[in-house]
Amino acid sequence: MEAKEYTEMRNLLTGYLAEKKLRRTEERYMIFQNICSFPGHFDVCMLHQQLEDNNYHVSKATLYNTLEILVDAGLIVRHQINTKIVQYELRKLADTHLHLICTKCGAVRELRDSTLKTDVDNLKIARFTPEYCSLYIYGLCSKCKYRMQRSGR
Amino acid sequence: MEAKEYTEMRNLLTGYLAEKKLRRTEERYMIFQNICSFPGHFDVCMLHQQLEDNNYHVSKATLYNTLEILVDAGLIVRHQINTKIVQYELRKLADTHLHLICTKCGAVRELRDSTLKTDVDNLKIARFTPEYCSLYIYGLCSKCKYRMQRSGR
DNA sequence: TTTACTGCAAATATTTTGCAATATC
DNA sequence: GATATTGCAAAATATTTGCAGTAAA
């Protein structure tokens, strides 16, 4: 990510904390900084590990607390594709793609497609102010389809 | 739901079980029958309660097992809108709408809209065979927007 | 100085698993 | 008759909560 973009998002966080009268703690900024290093989806464990690797220890409670704040601030989005793991992603990244999920093996692929996003932006919805959207397309990935055809279903 | 539709879906289940060499147990059919009585989203607890109310007891293990089969069979879809509750819905119902989720209060509203679903159907995606899609639009519901404006943000 | 935030550990909630009994094929 | 499926209870996992100490405003 470009330094400029990072600074911009960091400022958004600062603005949000100020607006909500929340404190600007080192933990919150460190967590956000580490999140920015992920190129795609991440979960709580990965984030915790990433912080430990950088010799920065935070409790699970603080992690969860901060993630909620970041979601509310609109800086990250939450994905819950399978039952077990809740994943997050920088909102900035999520806005550029939709998700293809294999119903067989669970593999998730990202697909850049602007038309659908534009369609959503153009939707006129009564009594609702859209902020962003998540689109998940379920189906068969090529590997699983091939495997099924070979085994005769 | 119409009796004809129910019979059709029941037959799909039978076909799926046969294809996968899974057994046609009374529990599986009773669970599916009870699911069909829900007009919208439901979770594991609601389903369990519904079965108990009809004097039909099944273990949680069987419930989870059967729900997974029904998802794999394409008869129901899984929604994980907030962290806490995993919800399910008849695929047939889910296909007719998309979800508006308030980022403030968490309220979920269903919106019937065929254009987006059609757009998705028309998408040409390499190395992927779509089966169905879930679209979630996050934003502010009218109540929360009104409340925010009154409180001056 | 006030009190929001943090870390830790315990509590909670949900889903999974092991195993003996049972029912399907 | 062989074995997939069930129920039950225990185990595993993820997230939340209570509380005392710490740090931001």
Coordinates of N, CA, C and O in Angstrom, one line a residue, chain B residues 31-114:
Chain B
I31 N -36.6 -33.0 9.7 CA -35.9 -31.7 9.8 C -36.2 -30.9 8.6 O -36.6 -29.7 8.7
F32 N -36.1 -31.4 7.4 CA -36.4 -30.7 6.2 C -37.8 -30.2 6.2 O -38.1 -29.0 5.8
Q33 N -38.8 -31.0 6.6 CA -40.2 -30.6 6.6 C -40.4 -29.4 7.5 O -41.1 -28.4 7.2
N34 N -39.7 -29.4 8.7 CA -39.9 -28.3 9.6 C -39.2 -27.1 9.1 O -39.7 -26.0 9.4
I35 N -38.1 -27.2 8.4 CA -37.4 -26.1 7.8 C -38.4 -25.3 6.9 O -38.4 -24.1 6.8
C36 N -39.1 -26.1 6.1 CA -40.0 -25.6 5.1 C -41.2 -24.7 5.7 O -41.8 -23.9 5.0
S37 N -41.4 -24.9 7.0 CA -42.4 -24.1 7.6 C -42.0 -22.7 8.0 O -42.8 -21.8 8.3
F38 N -40.6 -22.4 7.9 CA -40.2 -21.1 8.2 C -40.3 -20.2 7.0 O -39.9 -20.5 5.9
P39 N -40.9 -19.0 7.2 CA -41.1 -18.1 6.1 C -39.9 -17.3 5.8 O -39.8 -16.6 4.7
G40 N -38.8 -17.3 6.6 CA -37.6 -16.6 6.3 C -36.4 -17.2 7.0 O -36.3 -18.5 7.0
H41 N -35.5 -16.4 7.5 CA -34.3 -16.9 8.2 C -34.7 -17.7 9.4 O -35.6 -17.4 10.1
F42 N -33.8 -18.6 9.7 CA -33.9 -19.4 11.0 C -32.6 -19.8 11.4 O -31.6 -19.9 10.6
D43 N -32.4 -20.1 12.7 CA -31.1 -20.6 13.2 C -31.3 -21.9 13.9 O -32.4 -22.5 13.9
V44 N -30.2 -22.5 14.3 CA -30.2 -23.9 14.8 C -31.2 -24.0 16.0 O -32.0 -24.9 16.1
C45 N -31.2 -23.0 16.9 CA -32.0 -23.0 18.1 C -33.5 -23.0 17.7 O -34.3 -23.7 18.2
M46 N -33.9 -22.1 16.8 CA -35.2 -22.0 16.3 C -35.7 -23.3 15.7 O -36.8 -23.8 16.0
L47 N -34.9 -23.9 15.0 CA -35.2 -25.2 14.3 C -35.4 -26.3 15.4 O -36.4 -27.0 15.3
H48 N -34.5 -26.3 16.3 CA -34.6 -27.3 17.4 C -35.9 -27.1 18.1 O -36.7 -28.1 18.4
Q49 N -36.2 -25.9 18.5 CA -37.5 -25.6 19.2 C -38.7 -26.0 18.4 O -39.6 -26.6 18.9
Q50 N -38.7 -25.6 17.1 CA -39.8 -26.0 16.2 C -40.1 -27.5 16.2 O -41.2 -27.9 16.3
L51 N -39.0 -28.2 16.2 CA -39.1 -29.7 16.2 C -39.7 -30.2 17.5 O -40.6 -31.0 17.5
E52 N -39.2 -29.6 18.6 CA -39.7 -30.0 19.9 C -41.1 -29.7 20.0 O -41.9 -30.5 20.6
D53 N -41.5 -28.5 19.5 CA -42.9 -28.1 19.6 C -43.8 -29.1 18.9 O -45.0 -29.3 19.2
N54 N -43.3 -29.7 17.8 CA -44.0 -30.7 17.1 C -43.8 -32.1 17.7 O -44.0 -33.1 17.0
N55 N -43.3 -32.1 18.9 CA -43.0 -33.4 19.6 C -42.1 -34.3 18.8 O -42.3 -35.6 18.8
Y56 N -41.1 -33.7 18.2 CA -40.1 -34.6 17.5 C -38.7 -34.2 18.0 O -38.2 -33.1 17.7
H57 N -38.1 -35.1 18.7 CA -36.8 -34.8 19.3 C -35.7 -35.3 18.4 O -35.7 -36.5 18.0
V58 N -34.8 -34.4 18.2 CA -33.5 -34.8 17.5 C -32.4 -34.2 18.3 O -32.5 -33.1 18.9
S59 N -31.2 -34.9 18.2 CA -30.0 -34.3 18.9 C -29.4 -33.2 18.1 O -29.7 -33.1 16.9
K60 N -28.7 -32.4 18.8 CA -28.0 -31.3 18.1 C -27.0 -31.8 17.1 O -26.9 -31.3 16.0
A61 N -26.4 -32.9 17.4 CA -25.5 -33.5 16.4 C -26.2 -33.8 15.1 O -25.6 -33.5 14.0
T62 N -27.3 -34.4 15.2 CA -28.1 -34.7 14.0 C -28.5 -33.5 13.2 O -28.5 -33.4 12.0
L63 N -28.9 -32.5 14.0 CA -29.3 -31.2 13.4 C -28.2 -30.6 12.6 O -28.4 -30.3 11.4
Y64 N -27.0 -30.5 13.2 CA -25.9 -30.0 12.4 C -25.5 -30.8 11.2 O -25.3 -30.3 10.1
N65 N -25.5 -32.1 11.4 CA -25.3 -33.0 10.3 C -26.2 -32.8 9.2 O -25.8 -32.6 8.0
T66 N -27.5 -32.8 9.5 CA -28.5 -32.6 8.4 C -28.5 -31.3 7.7 O -28.6 -31.2 6.5
L67 N -28.2 -30.2 8.5 CA -28.1 -28.9 7.9 C -27.0 -28.9 6.9 O -27.1 -28.3 5.8
E68 N -25.9 -29.5 7.2 CA -24.7 -29.5 6.3 C -25.1 -30.3 5.0 O -24.8 -29.8 3.9
I69 N -25.8 -31.4 5.2 CA -26.3 -32.1 4.0 C -27.2 -31.2 3.1 O -27.1 -31.2 1.9
L70 N -28.1 -30.5 3.8 CA -29.1 -29.7 3.0 C -28.4 -28.5 2.3 O -28.8 -28.1 1.2
V71 N -27.4 -28.0 2.9 CA -26.6 -26.9 2.3 C -25.9 -27.5 1.1 O -26.0 -27.0 0.0
D72 N -25.2 -28.7 1.3 CA -24.5 -29.3 0.1 C -25.5 -29.7 -1.0 O -25.1 -29.6 -2.2
A73 N -26.7 -30.0 -0.6 CA -27.7 -30.4 -1.6 C -28.3 -29.2 -2.3 O -29.0 -29.3 -3.3
G74 N -27.9 -28.0 -1.8 CA -28.4 -26.8 -2.5 C -29.8 -26.5 -2.1 O -30.5 -25.6 -2.7
L75 N -30.4 -27.1 -1.1 CA -31.8 -26.8 -0.7 C -31.9 -25.6 0.3 O -32.9 -24.9 0.3
I76 N -30.9 -25.4 1.1 CA -30.9 -24.2 1.9 C -29.5 -23.5 1.8 O -28.6 -24.0 1.3
V77 N -29.5 -22.2 2.2 CA -28.3 -21.5 2.1 C -28.0 -21.0 3.6 O -28.9 -20.9 4.4
R78 N -26.7 -20.7 3.8 CA -26.2 -20.3 5.1 C -26.0 -18.8 5.0 O -25.3 -18.3 4.1
H79 N -26.5 -18.1 6.1 CA -26.2 -16.7 6.2 C -25.4 -16.5 7.5 O -25.8 -17.0 8.5
Q80 N -24.4 -15.7 7.5 CA -23.6 -15.4 8.7 C -23.5 -13.9 8.8 O -22.4 -13.3 8.6
I81 N -24.6 -13.2 9.1 CA -24.6 -11.8 9.0 C -23.9 -11.1 10.2 O -23.2 -10.2 10.1
N82 N -24.2 -11.6 11.4 CA -23.4 -11.1 12.5 C -22.6 -12.2 13.2 O -22.8 -13.4 12.9
T83 N -21.7 -11.9 14.0 CA -20.7 -12.8 14.6 C -21.4 -14.0 15.3 O -21.0 -15.1 15.3
K84 N -22.5 -13.7 16.0 CA -23.1 -14.6 16.9 C -23.9 -15.7 16.3 O -23.7 -16.9 16.6
I85 N -24.8 -15.4 15.4 CA -25.7 -16.4 15.0 C -25.5 -16.8 13.5 O -25.4 -15.9 12.6
V86 N -25.5 -18.0 13.3 CA -25.5 -18.6 11.9 C -27.0 -18.8 11.6 O -27.7 -19.5 12.3
Q87 N -27.4 -18.2 10.5 CA -28.8 -18.4 10.1 C -28.8 -19.1 8.8 O -27.9 -19.1 8.0
Y88 N -30.0 -19.8 8.6 CA -30.2 -20.5 7.3 C -31.5 -20.0 6.7 O -32.3 -19.4 7.3
E89 N -31.7 -20.4 5.4 CA -32.9 -20.0 4.7 C -33.1 -20.9 3.6 O -32.1 -21.4 3.0
L90 N -34.3 -21.2 3.2 CA -34.6 -22.0 2.0 C -34.0 -21.4 0.8 O -34.2 -20.2 0.6
R91 N -33.2 -22.1 0.1 CA -32.5 -21.6 -1.1 C -33.6 -20.9 -2.1 O -33.3 -19.8 -2.6
K92 N -34.7 -21.5 -2.2 CA -35.8 -21.1 -3.0 C -36.2 -19.6 -2.6 O -36.5 -18.8 -3.5
L93 N -36.3 -19.4 -1.3 CA -36.6 -18.1 -0.8 C -35.5 -17.1 -1.0 O -35.7 -15.9 -1.5
A94 N -34.3 -17.5 -0.7 CA -33.1 -16.7 -0.8 C -32.9 -16.1 -2.2 O -32.4 -15.0 -2.4
D95 N -33.2 -16.9 -3.2 CA -33.0 -16.6 -4.6 C -33.8 -15.3 -5.0 O -33.5 -14.7 -6.0
T96 N -34.8 -15.0 -4.2 CA -35.7 -13.9 -4.7 C -35.4 -12.5 -4.1 O -36.0 -11.6 -4.4
H97 N -34.3 -12.5 -3.2 CA -34.1 -11.2 -2.6 C -32.6 -11.0 -2.2 O -31.8 -11.9 -2.2
L98 N -32.3 -9.8 -1.9 CA -30.9 -9.5 -1.4 C -31.1 -8.9 0.0 O -32.2 -8.5 0.4
H99 N -30.0 -8.7 0.7 CA -30.2 -8.3 2.1 C -29.6 -6.9 2.4 O -28.5 -6.6 2.0
L100 N -30.4 -6.1 3.1 CA -29.9 -4.8 3.5 C -29.6 -4.9 5.0 O -30.5 -5.2 5.8
I101 N -28.4 -4.6 5.3 CA -28.0 -4.7 6.7 C -27.6 -3.4 7.3 O -26.6 -2.7 6.8
C102 N -28.2 -3.0 8.4 CA -27.8 -1.7 9.0 C -26.5 -1.9 9.9 O -26.5 -2.8 10.7
T103 N -25.5 -1.1 9.6 CA -24.3 -1.2 10.3 C -24.4 -0.6 11.7 O -23.5 -0.8 12.5
K104 N -25.4 0.1 11.9 CA -25.6 0.7 13.2 C -26.3 -0.3 14.2 O -25.8 -0.6 15.3
C105 N -27.5 -0.7 13.8 CA -28.3 -1.5 14.7 C -28.4 -3.0 14.3 O -28.9 -3.8 15.1
G106 N -27.8 -3.3 13.2 CA -27.8 -4.7 12.8 C -29.1 -5.2 12.1 O -29.2 -6.4 11.8
A107 N -30.1 -4.4 12.0 CA -31.3 -4.8 11.4 C -31.1 -5.3 10.0 O -30.3 -4.8 9.3
V108 N -31.8 -6.4 9.7 CA -31.7 -7.0 8.3 C -33.0 -6.9 7.6 O -34.1 -7.2 8.2
R109 N -33.0 -6.3 6.4 CA -34.2 -6.1 5.7 C -34.0 -6.9 4.3 O -32.9 -6.9 3.8
E110 N -35.0 -7.5 3.9 CA -34.9 -8.2 2.6 C -35.4 -7.3 1.5 O -36.4 -6.6 1.7
L111 N -34.8 -7.3 0.4 CA -35.2 -6.4 -0.8 C -35.3 -7.3 -2.0 O -34.4 -7.9 -2.4
R112 N -36.5 -7.3 -2.5 CA -36.8 -8.0 -3.8 C -36.2 -7.2 -4.9 O -36.6 -6.1 -5.1
D113 N -35.3 -7.8 -5.7 CA -34.7 -7.1 -6.8 C -34.2 -8.1 -7.8 O -33.3 -8.9 -7.4
S114 N -34.8 -8.1 -8.9 CA -34.4 -9.2 -9.9 C -33.2 -8.7 -10.7 O -32.5 -9.6 -11.2

